[in-house]
Amino acid sequence: MKTAFVNGNIRALDTENGVYEAMLVADGKIEALGSTADIRRRAGSAGRVADLGGRHVLPGFIDTHLHMMDHGIYGLRTADLYPARNVEDVVEIMQAWLAEKDTPDGQWLEGFGWDQDLYPGAQFPTCHDLDRVSVRHPIMITRRCGTICSANSLAMELAGIDRHTPDPAGGEIRKDEHGEPDGVMLESAMSLIGRIVPKLSDKETIKDIIAYAAQELVSLGVTVAHTEDFMSVGDKKALMHAYLELQEEGRLPLNLVLQLRIHQPADLDSFFEFGFKSWDSFGRVKIGPIKFLGDGSLGAWTAGLNEDYSDKPGDRGLVYYDQDELTSLVATVVNRDFDVTIHSIGDRSTELFLKACAANMDEIKRKGFRPSVIHSQIMNPGIFDLYEETGAIAIVQPMYVHSDWKIADARVGSRMEYSYCFRKMLDAGIAVTAGSDLPIESANPFHAIQVSVTRKDLTGEPAGRVVSGGKDRPAGGAQTAHAVRCSGVVRRGPLRHA
Ligand SMILES: [Zn+2]
């Protein structure tokens, strides 16, 4: 069956960057582009005709880094605390969630999106508030930043947290005036609670979650998603079966590339056991690279930098591997037929990784692989050379300009010239691709395009200037006719992977 889509404004992004009036689609594939008259004629009398009424048509978007499982878990299994305007609202939303879900005793209740800055007296929800929701269910609710949570008394008991528990490095177990933990866990202390929340292993539940996220992505025009989900489940094989069964059942409406995240080198075996290798295809599901963690985040001063943080002298953040460890990790992974990618925000971390790739370049080339860096936020001129040497791909997050501009100047000062510098990267010939990092940021590609063009957040801030790091240009003149106005509020999720 042929369908002629006519009277449109079709931007093919082909080599001629052509704009066409009409296209002919046969069996789900675009067969021809041309004028309305031409395409109508080619469709023939048996063909269907769809009048686009002047609407725009674009090729599907490819999102090169996001987390479908986490997004689905927040959407389907976590109470939405964004509407709360005081602690009482938080308690009521959680009580309603418990009643609605009819959760058996002992099972976890989770919420996401509270923000004490919006509440009278900047009051945090504490264990005492959450104990009013339930003392028979462990409860963990996460602040909208994703780096602070509150837990009820049962959750703290299960985690073994009491007045004698020391603060972990980089975190704080908040205490009341009597020295008792009040349920609020800051930064790394959050993981004391987070690590005991059971991960999903039930295949049917996982399928529903992936299908939910897939529908949302397709509704935004995303037709290929590079998704990192294996750390979000308790059973990697159940997840792999879930993708493939969804495909068989016709419930996977987009193509997936799986980013295989490890927590530590010992986790590699769990992927080697599958018997697949990078870039194997199973219909719509393709095996991507092994991903490891290079450093932390800018917000928490844990991104690995070459020089001190501008707002924290003496601190250069952290990197998870030194040069030798990283070089040998890349070698191990590539020798086992897997491509490599890394979470790297800071310049030190990105340098270490690209040097590790350079040291393994013969083998990487022999296998036809191409390493990539997810985030690559804080750059320096030397890193441009390393990108050239390795041919690595940068997987950047334009929406981080939206979210980070308030802190980025303070953290790295004059290094902003080489940070979030997508234009400079493109001009230098680096292969730059964009990922949303959903659910950390909105997956709407038009939001990302707007932020990339305007170098301002979605509300137009900072007014009167542009966030540096892009191509130098006068403030105010950057917005083009192509930039899409947006009124949506972007939902930020926990930085679970960072
Ligand atoms: Zn991510």
Coordinates of C-alpha atoms and ligand atoms in Angstrom, one line a residue:
M1 CA 0.0 0.0 0.0
K2 CA 1.4 3.4 -1.0
T3 CA 0.6 6.6 0.7
A4 CA 1.3 10.0 -0.7
F5 CA 1.9 12.7 1.9
V6 CA 1.2 16.0 0.0
N7 CA 1.1 19.8 0.6
G8 CA 3.8 19.6 3.3
N9 CA 7.1 21.3 4.2
I10 CA 9.4 18.3 4.2
R11 CA 12.9 18.9 5.3
A12 CA 14.8 15.8 4.2
L13 CA 18.3 16.8 5.6
D14 CA 19.7 15.0 2.5
T15 CA 22.9 16.1 0.9
E16 CA 21.1 18.9 -0.9
N17 CA 19.4 20.0 2.4
G18 CA 16.3 19.9 0.3
V19 CA 12.8 21.1 1.1
Y20 CA 10.0 19.1 -0.6
E21 CA 6.3 19.4 -0.9
A22 CA 5.4 15.7 -0.9
M23 CA 6.7 12.2 -0.2
L24 CA 5.7 8.7 -1.2
V25 CA 5.7 6.0 1.5
A26 CA 5.5 2.3 0.7
D27 CA 5.6 -0.4 3.3
G28 CA 6.9 2.0 6.0
K29 CA 9.7 3.3 3.8
I30 CA 10.1 6.7 2.0
E31 CA 10.2 5.8 -1.6
A32 CA 10.3 9.3 -3.2
L33 CA 10.3 13.0 -2.5
G34 CA 9.0 15.7 -4.9
S35 CA 6.2 18.0 -5.8
T36 CA 2.6 17.3 -4.8
A37 CA 1.6 16.7 -8.4
D38 CA 4.5 14.3 -9.0
I39 CA 4.0 12.3 -5.9
R40 CA 0.2 12.0 -6.4
R41 CA 0.9 10.7 -9.9
R42 CA 3.4 8.1 -8.6
A43 CA 1.0 6.9 -5.9
G44 CA -1.5 6.0 -8.6
S45 CA -5.2 5.6 -8.2
A46 CA -4.9 2.8 -5.7
G47 CA -2.7 4.9 -3.3
R48 CA -3.9 6.7 -0.2
V49 CA -3.4 10.4 0.0
A50 CA -2.7 12.3 3.3
D51 CA -2.8 16.1 3.1
L52 CA -0.2 17.6 5.4
G53 CA -1.9 21.0 5.2
G54 CA 1.5 22.8 5.1
R55 CA 2.9 21.1 8.2
H56 CA 6.6 20.5 8.7
V57 CA 8.0 17.0 8.4
L58 CA 11.5 16.1 9.8
P59 CA 13.5 12.9 9.9
G60 CA 13.2 11.0 13.2
F61 CA 15.5 12.2 15.9
I62 CA 18.3 10.0 17.4
D63 CA 18.9 10.5 21.1
T64 CA 22.4 9.2 21.8
H65 CA 22.2 8.9 25.6
L66 CA 19.2 8.4 27.9
H67 CA 17.7 6.0 30.5
M68 CA 14.4 4.5 29.5
M69 CA 14.1 2.3 32.6
D70 CA 14.6 5.2 35.0
H71 CA 12.2 7.3 33.1
G72 CA 9.5 4.6 33.2
I73 CA 10.2 3.9 36.9
Y74 CA 9.6 7.6 37.7
G75 CA 6.5 7.8 35.5
L76 CA 4.9 4.6 36.7
R77 CA 6.2 3.6 40.1
T78 CA 7.1 6.8 41.9
A79 CA 4.8 9.4 43.4
D80 CA 5.1 12.8 41.8
L81 CA 6.0 15.4 44.5
Y82 CA 6.4 18.4 42.1
P83 CA 3.0 19.8 42.9
A84 CA 3.7 20.0 46.7
R85 CA 4.0 23.5 48.1
N86 CA 4.6 22.6 51.7
V87 CA 5.6 19.5 53.8
E88 CA 1.9 18.7 54.5
D89 CA 1.4 18.4 50.7
V90 CA 4.3 16.0 50.5
V91 CA 2.7 13.8 53.2
E92 CA -0.8 13.9 51.6
I93 CA 0.6 13.0 48.1
M94 CA 2.4 10.0 49.6
Q95 CA -0.7 9.0 51.6
A96 CA -2.8 9.1 48.4
W97 CA -0.1 7.2 46.5
L98 CA -0.1 4.4 49.2
A99 CA -3.9 4.2 49.1
E100 CA -4.1 4.2 45.3
K101 CA -1.4 1.6 44.8
D102 CA -2.7 -0.6 47.6
T103 CA 1.0 -1.5 48.4
P104 CA 1.5 -4.5 50.7
D105 CA 3.2 -4.0 54.0
G106 CA 7.0 -4.1 53.8
Q107 CA 7.2 -2.9 50.1
W108 CA 8.9 0.3 49.4
L109 CA 7.2 3.6 48.6
E110 CA 9.1 6.1 46.6
G111 CA 8.4 9.7 45.7
F112 CA 10.3 12.2 43.6
G113 CA 10.4 16.0 43.1
W114 CA 10.1 17.7 46.5
D115 CA 11.9 21.0 47.0
Q116 CA 12.1 22.7 50.4
D117 CA 13.0 26.0 48.7
L118 CA 9.4 26.3 47.7
Y119 CA 8.0 25.5 51.2
P120 CA 7.4 28.0 54.1
G121 CA 10.5 28.3 56.2
A122 CA 12.4 26.1 53.7
Q123 CA 11.3 23.1 55.8
F124 CA 12.6 19.7 54.8
P125 CA 10.3 16.6 54.9
T126 CA 11.8 14.5 57.7
C127 CA 11.3 10.9 59.0
H128 CA 8.7 12.2 61.4
D129 CA 6.6 13.5 58.5
L130 CA 7.1 10.3 56.5
D131 CA 6.2 8.1 59.5
R132 CA 2.8 9.7 59.3
V133 CA 2.5 8.2 55.8
S134 CA 3.4 4.7 57.0
V135 CA 5.5 2.9 59.6
R136 CA 4.9 -0.5 57.9
H137 CA 6.4 0.5 54.5
P138 CA 10.0 1.8 54.0
I139 CA 9.8 5.2 52.3
M140 CA 12.4 7.1 50.3
I141 CA 11.5 10.4 48.7
T142 CA 14.1 12.2 46.5
R143 CA 14.5 16.0 46.2
R144 CA 14.1 17.4 42.6
C145 CA 17.9 17.8 42.3
G146 CA 18.4 14.1 42.8
T147 CA 21.2 14.5 45.3
I148 CA 19.1 14.7 48.6
C149 CA 16.5 12.3 49.9
S150 CA 14.4 11.8 52.9
A151 CA 13.6 8.4 54.5
N152 CA 11.2 7.3 57.1
S153 CA 12.2 5.5 60.3
L154 CA 11.7 2.0 58.9
A155 CA 13.9 2.7 55.8
M156 CA 16.6 4.0 58.1
E157 CA 16.3 1.0 60.3
L158 CA 16.6 -1.4 57.3
A159 CA 19.7 0.6 56.2
G160 CA 21.2 0.3 59.7
I161 CA 21.3 4.1 60.2
D162 CA 21.3 5.4 63.7
R163 CA 22.8 8.2 65.8
H164 CA 26.2 6.4 65.7
T165 CA 26.4 6.0 61.9
P166 CA 29.3 8.1 60.6
D167 CA 28.8 10.4 57.6
P168 CA 30.1 8.7 54.4
A169 CA 32.8 10.6 52.4
G170 CA 31.1 13.3 50.3
G171 CA 27.8 13.1 52.2
E172 CA 25.9 13.9 55.4
I173 CA 23.3 12.1 57.5
R174 CA 21.5 15.1 58.8
K175 CA 20.9 15.1 62.6
D176 CA 18.4 16.9 64.8
E177 CA 19.3 18.9 67.9
H178 CA 19.5 15.7 70.0
G179 CA 21.9 14.1 67.6
E180 CA 19.3 11.7 66.1
P181 CA 19.2 11.3 62.3
D182 CA 16.1 13.1 61.0
G183 CA 15.8 11.1 57.8
V184 CA 17.4 13.7 55.5
M185 CA 20.4 12.2 53.5
L186 CA 22.6 14.6 51.6
E187 CA 24.8 13.8 48.6
S188 CA 26.6 10.4 48.9
A189 CA 24.6 9.6 52.1
M190 CA 21.6 9.1 49.8
S191 CA 23.1 5.8 48.6
L192 CA 22.9 4.4 52.1
I193 CA 19.1 4.3 51.5
G194 CA 19.1 4.0 47.7
R195 CA 21.2 0.8 47.7
I196 CA 18.7 -1.2 49.8
V197 CA 15.7 -0.3 47.6
P198 CA 15.2 -3.6 45.6
K199 CA 15.7 -3.3 41.9
L200 CA 13.2 -4.7 39.4
S201 CA 13.7 -8.2 38.2
D202 CA 10.2 -9.1 37.0
K203 CA 10.3 -9.3 33.2
E204 CA 6.7 -8.3 32.6
T205 CA 7.0 -5.2 34.8
I206 CA 10.2 -4.3 33.0
K207 CA 8.5 -4.7 29.7
D208 CA 5.6 -2.3 30.8
I209 CA 8.2 0.3 31.9
I210 CA 10.2 0.1 28.7
A211 CA 7.0 0.3 26.6
Y212 CA 5.9 3.3 28.5
A213 CA 9.2 5.2 27.9
A214 CA 9.2 4.1 24.2
Q215 CA 5.8 5.6 23.6
E216 CA 6.8 8.9 25.1
L217 CA 10.0 9.0 23.0
V218 CA 8.1 8.3 19.8
S219 CA 5.6 11.0 20.6
L220 CA 8.5 13.4 20.7
G221 CA 9.8 12.3 17.3
V222 CA 12.6 10.2 18.7
T223 CA 13.0 7.1 16.5
V224 CA 16.4 5.8 17.7
A225 CA 17.3 5.8 21.4
H226 CA 20.7 4.9 22.8
T227 CA 19.6 3.7 26.2
E228 CA 21.4 2.8 29.4
D229 CA 19.2 0.5 31.5
F230 CA 21.2 -2.4 32.9
M231 CA 22.1 -0.7 36.2
S232 CA 18.4 0.0 36.8
V233 CA 17.3 -3.7 37.0
G234 CA 18.1 -6.6 39.3
D235 CA 18.4 -9.1 36.5
K236 CA 20.2 -8.2 33.3
K237 CA 18.9 -11.3 31.4
A238 CA 15.3 -10.4 32.2
L239 CA 15.9 -6.9 30.7
M240 CA 17.4 -8.3 27.6
H241 CA 14.5 -10.7 27.1
A242 CA 12.1 -7.8 27.8
Y243 CA 13.5 -5.8 24.9
L244 CA 13.3 -8.7 22.5
E245 CA 9.8 -9.8 23.6
L246 CA 8.5 -6.3 23.2
Q247 CA 9.8 -6.3 19.7
E248 CA 8.2 -9.6 18.9
E249 CA 4.9 -8.4 20.4
G250 CA 5.0 -5.2 18.2
R251 CA 5.4 -3.0 21.3
L252 CA 8.8 -1.5 20.4
P253 CA 8.0 1.4 18.1
L254 CA 11.6 2.7 17.9
N255 CA 15.2 1.4 17.4
L256 CA 17.4 0.9 20.4
V257 CA 21.2 0.9 21.0
L258 CA 22.0 -0.6 24.4
Q259 CA 24.7 1.1 26.4
L260 CA 26.1 -1.5 28.7
R261 CA 27.0 0.2 32.0
I262 CA 29.3 -1.4 34.5
H263 CA 29.8 -0.2 38.0
Q264 CA 33.3 -1.8 38.4
P265 CA 35.5 -4.0 36.2
A266 CA 34.2 -7.1 37.9
D267 CA 30.8 -6.4 36.3
L268 CA 32.2 -7.0 32.8
D269 CA 31.6 -10.8 33.1
S270 CA 27.9 -10.2 33.3
F271 CA 28.0 -8.8 29.8
F272 CA 30.6 -11.2 28.4
E273 CA 28.3 -14.1 29.5
F274 CA 25.6 -13.0 27.1
G275 CA 27.7 -14.1 24.1
F276 CA 26.9 -11.0 22.0
K277 CA 29.4 -8.3 21.0
S278 CA 29.1 -4.6 20.2
W279 CA 27.1 -3.7 17.2
D280 CA 25.4 -7.1 16.9
S281 CA 21.8 -6.5 15.8
F282 CA 18.6 -8.3 17.0
G283 CA 16.1 -6.6 14.7
R284 CA 15.4 -3.2 16.3
V285 CA 17.8 -3.8 19.2
K286 CA 21.5 -3.2 18.7
I287 CA 24.3 -3.9 21.2
G288 CA 26.2 -0.8 21.9
P289 CA 29.4 -0.1 23.9
I290 CA 30.4 -1.0 27.4
K291 CA 30.1 2.1 29.5
F292 CA 32.1 2.9 32.6
L293 CA 32.2 5.9 34.9
G294 CA 35.1 8.3 34.6
D295 CA 34.1 10.9 37.2
G296 CA 31.2 12.5 39.0
S297 CA 29.2 15.7 38.4
L298 CA 29.8 19.4 38.3
G299 CA 27.0 20.1 40.8
A300 CA 28.7 18.0 43.5
W301 CA 32.2 19.2 42.7
T302 CA 33.1 15.6 41.7
A303 CA 33.8 16.0 38.0
G304 CA 37.5 15.3 37.5
L305 CA 39.4 18.6 36.6
N306 CA 43.0 19.4 35.8
E307 CA 42.9 22.5 37.9
D308 CA 41.1 23.4 41.1
Y309 CA 37.4 24.3 41.1
S310 CA 37.0 28.0 40.9
D311 CA 34.6 28.0 43.9
K312 CA 36.4 25.3 45.9
P313 CA 40.2 25.9 46.0
G314 CA 42.3 22.8 46.6
D315 CA 39.6 20.5 45.2
R316 CA 39.9 19.0 41.7
G317 CA 37.0 16.5 42.0
L318 CA 37.6 12.9 41.4
V319 CA 38.4 10.3 38.7
Y320 CA 37.6 6.6 39.2
Y321 CA 40.6 5.2 37.4
D322 CA 44.2 6.3 36.9
Q323 CA 45.9 6.2 33.5
D324 CA 47.2 2.6 33.7
E325 CA 43.9 1.3 35.0
L326 CA 41.9 3.0 32.3
T327 CA 44.3 1.9 29.5
S328 CA 44.1 -1.7 30.6
L329 CA 40.3 -1.5 31.1
V330 CA 39.9 -0.3 27.5
A331 CA 42.2 -3.0 26.3
T332 CA 40.2 -5.7 28.1
V333 CA 36.9 -4.5 26.8
V334 CA 38.0 -4.1 23.2
N335 CA 39.8 -7.4 23.2
R336 CA 36.5 -9.0 24.1
D337 CA 34.8 -7.4 21.1
F338 CA 33.1 -4.5 22.8
D339 CA 33.3 -0.9 21.9
V340 CA 33.9 1.6 24.8
T341 CA 32.2 4.7 26.1
I342 CA 32.5 6.6 29.3
H343 CA 30.7 9.1 31.5
S344 CA 33.0 12.0 31.7
I345 CA 32.3 15.6 32.7
G346 CA 35.7 17.0 33.6
D347 CA 38.7 17.7 31.4
R348 CA 41.0 15.5 33.5
S349 CA 38.6 12.5 33.2
T350 CA 38.1 13.0 29.4
E351 CA 41.9 13.3 28.8
L352 CA 42.6 10.1 30.7
F353 CA 40.0 8.2 28.7
L354 CA 41.0 9.5 25.3
K355 CA 44.7 8.8 26.1
A356 CA 43.6 5.2 27.1
C357 CA 41.9 4.9 23.7
A358 CA 44.9 6.3 21.9
A359 CA 47.1 3.7 23.5
N360 CA 44.7 1.0 22.2
M361 CA 44.1 2.6 18.9
D362 CA 45.5 -0.2 16.7
E363 CA 43.1 -2.8 18.2
I364 CA 40.2 -0.4 18.3
K365 CA 40.7 0.3 14.5
R366 CA 41.1 -3.4 13.7
K367 CA 37.8 -4.1 15.3
G368 CA 36.1 -1.2 13.5
F369 CA 35.2 0.4 16.7
R370 CA 34.8 4.1 17.6
P371 CA 35.0 5.2 21.2
S372 CA 32.7 7.9 22.6
V373 CA 32.5 10.2 25.5
I374 CA 29.2 10.8 27.2
H375 CA 28.9 14.5 28.4
S376 CA 32.5 15.8 27.6
Q377 CA 31.4 19.0 29.2
I378 CA 34.6 20.7 30.5
M379 CA 37.1 20.7 27.6
N380 CA 40.5 22.2 27.0
P381 CA 42.5 22.7 23.8
G382 CA 44.5 19.5 24.3
I383 CA 41.3 17.5 24.4
F384 CA 40.5 18.7 20.9
D385 CA 43.8 17.1 19.7
L386 CA 42.9 13.8 21.4
Y387 CA 39.5 13.7 19.8
E388 CA 41.2 14.2 16.4
E389 CA 43.8 11.4 17.2
T390 CA 41.2 8.9 18.3
G391 CA 38.2 9.9 16.1
A392 CA 36.1 9.6 19.2
I393 CA 32.5 10.7 19.2
A394 CA 31.2 13.3 21.7
I395 CA 27.8 12.6 23.1
V396 CA 26.8 16.0 24.6
Q397 CA 23.7 17.2 26.4
P398 CA 22.6 20.6 25.2
M399 CA 20.0 20.7 28.0
Y400 CA 22.8 20.9 30.5
V401 CA 23.3 24.5 29.3
H402 CA 19.7 25.0 30.5
S403 CA 20.3 23.4 33.9
D404 CA 23.9 24.3 34.7
W405 CA 24.3 27.9 33.7
K406 CA 23.7 29.1 37.2
I407 CA 26.6 27.1 38.6
A408 CA 28.9 26.5 35.7
D409 CA 30.6 29.9 35.7
A410 CA 31.2 29.6 39.5
R411 CA 32.6 26.1 39.2
V412 CA 35.1 26.6 36.3
G413 CA 35.4 30.3 35.7
S414 CA 37.4 31.1 32.6
R415 CA 37.4 27.4 31.6
M416 CA 33.8 28.1 30.4
E417 CA 35.3 29.2 27.1
Y418 CA 36.0 25.5 26.4
S419 CA 32.9 24.1 28.2
Y420 CA 29.6 23.1 26.7
C421 CA 31.3 24.4 23.5
F422 CA 29.4 22.5 20.9
R423 CA 30.1 25.0 18.1
K424 CA 33.8 24.9 18.7
M425 CA 33.7 21.1 18.7
L426 CA 31.8 20.9 15.4
D427 CA 34.1 23.5 13.8
A428 CA 37.1 21.4 14.9
G429 CA 35.6 18.4 13.1
I430 CA 34.6 16.4 16.2
A431 CA 31.7 14.1 15.6
V432 CA 29.2 15.7 18.0
T433 CA 25.9 13.9 18.8
A434 CA 23.2 14.9 21.3
G435 CA 21.6 13.0 24.0
S436 CA 19.0 14.2 26.5
D437 CA 20.0 12.1 29.5
L438 CA 16.3 11.5 30.2
P439 CA 15.0 11.5 32.9
I440 CA 17.7 13.9 34.1
E441 CA 16.5 16.3 31.4
S442 CA 13.5 16.5 29.1
A443 CA 13.8 14.3 26.0
N444 CA 12.1 16.9 23.8
P445 CA 14.6 17.4 20.9
F446 CA 13.2 20.9 20.2
H447 CA 14.1 22.0 23.7
A448 CA 17.7 20.9 23.1
I449 CA 17.8 22.6 19.7
Q450 CA 16.5 25.9 21.2
V451 CA 19.0 25.8 24.1
S452 CA 21.9 25.0 21.6
V453 CA 20.9 28.0 19.5
T454 CA 20.1 30.6 22.1
R455 CA 22.7 29.5 24.7
K456 CA 20.0 30.4 27.3
D457 CA 17.7 28.3 29.4
L458 CA 14.2 27.6 28.3
T459 CA 12.9 30.7 30.2
G460 CA 15.3 33.0 28.3
E461 CA 17.8 33.3 31.3
P462 CA 20.4 34.6 31.6
A463 CA 18.8 37.8 30.2
G464 CA 21.1 40.1 28.4
R465 CA 24.0 37.7 27.7
V466 CA 24.5 34.2 26.4
V467 CA 26.1 31.3 28.3
S468 CA 29.7 31.3 27.2
G469 CA 31.3 28.2 25.6
G470 CA 29.5 28.5 22.3
K471 CA 30.6 30.6 19.4
D472 CA 31.0 34.2 20.5
R473 CA 28.1 36.2 19.4
P474 CA 26.2 39.2 20.7
A475 CA 23.5 38.6 23.3
G476 CA 19.9 38.7 22.0
G477 CA 20.7 38.0 18.4
A478 CA 21.1 34.3 18.7
Q479 CA 17.5 33.1 18.4
T480 CA 16.7 32.0 14.9
A481 CA 13.3 31.4 13.3
H482 CA 13.9 27.7 13.7
A483 CA 14.2 27.8 17.4
V484 CA 11.0 26.6 18.9
R485 CA 9.4 28.6 21.7
C486 CA 8.8 26.5 24.7
S487 CA 6.7 27.0 27.8
G488 CA 7.2 23.6 29.3
V489 CA 8.8 23.1 32.7
V490 CA 11.6 20.6 32.5
R491 CA 11.6 17.8 35.0
R492 CA 15.0 16.9 36.4
G493 CA 15.6 13.4 37.8
P494 CA 18.2 11.9 40.1
L495 CA 21.7 11.7 38.9
R496 CA 21.6 7.9 39.5
H497 CA 24.4 7.2 37.2
A498 CA 26.7 9.9 38.4
Ligands
ZN1 ZN 23.0 9.4 31.8

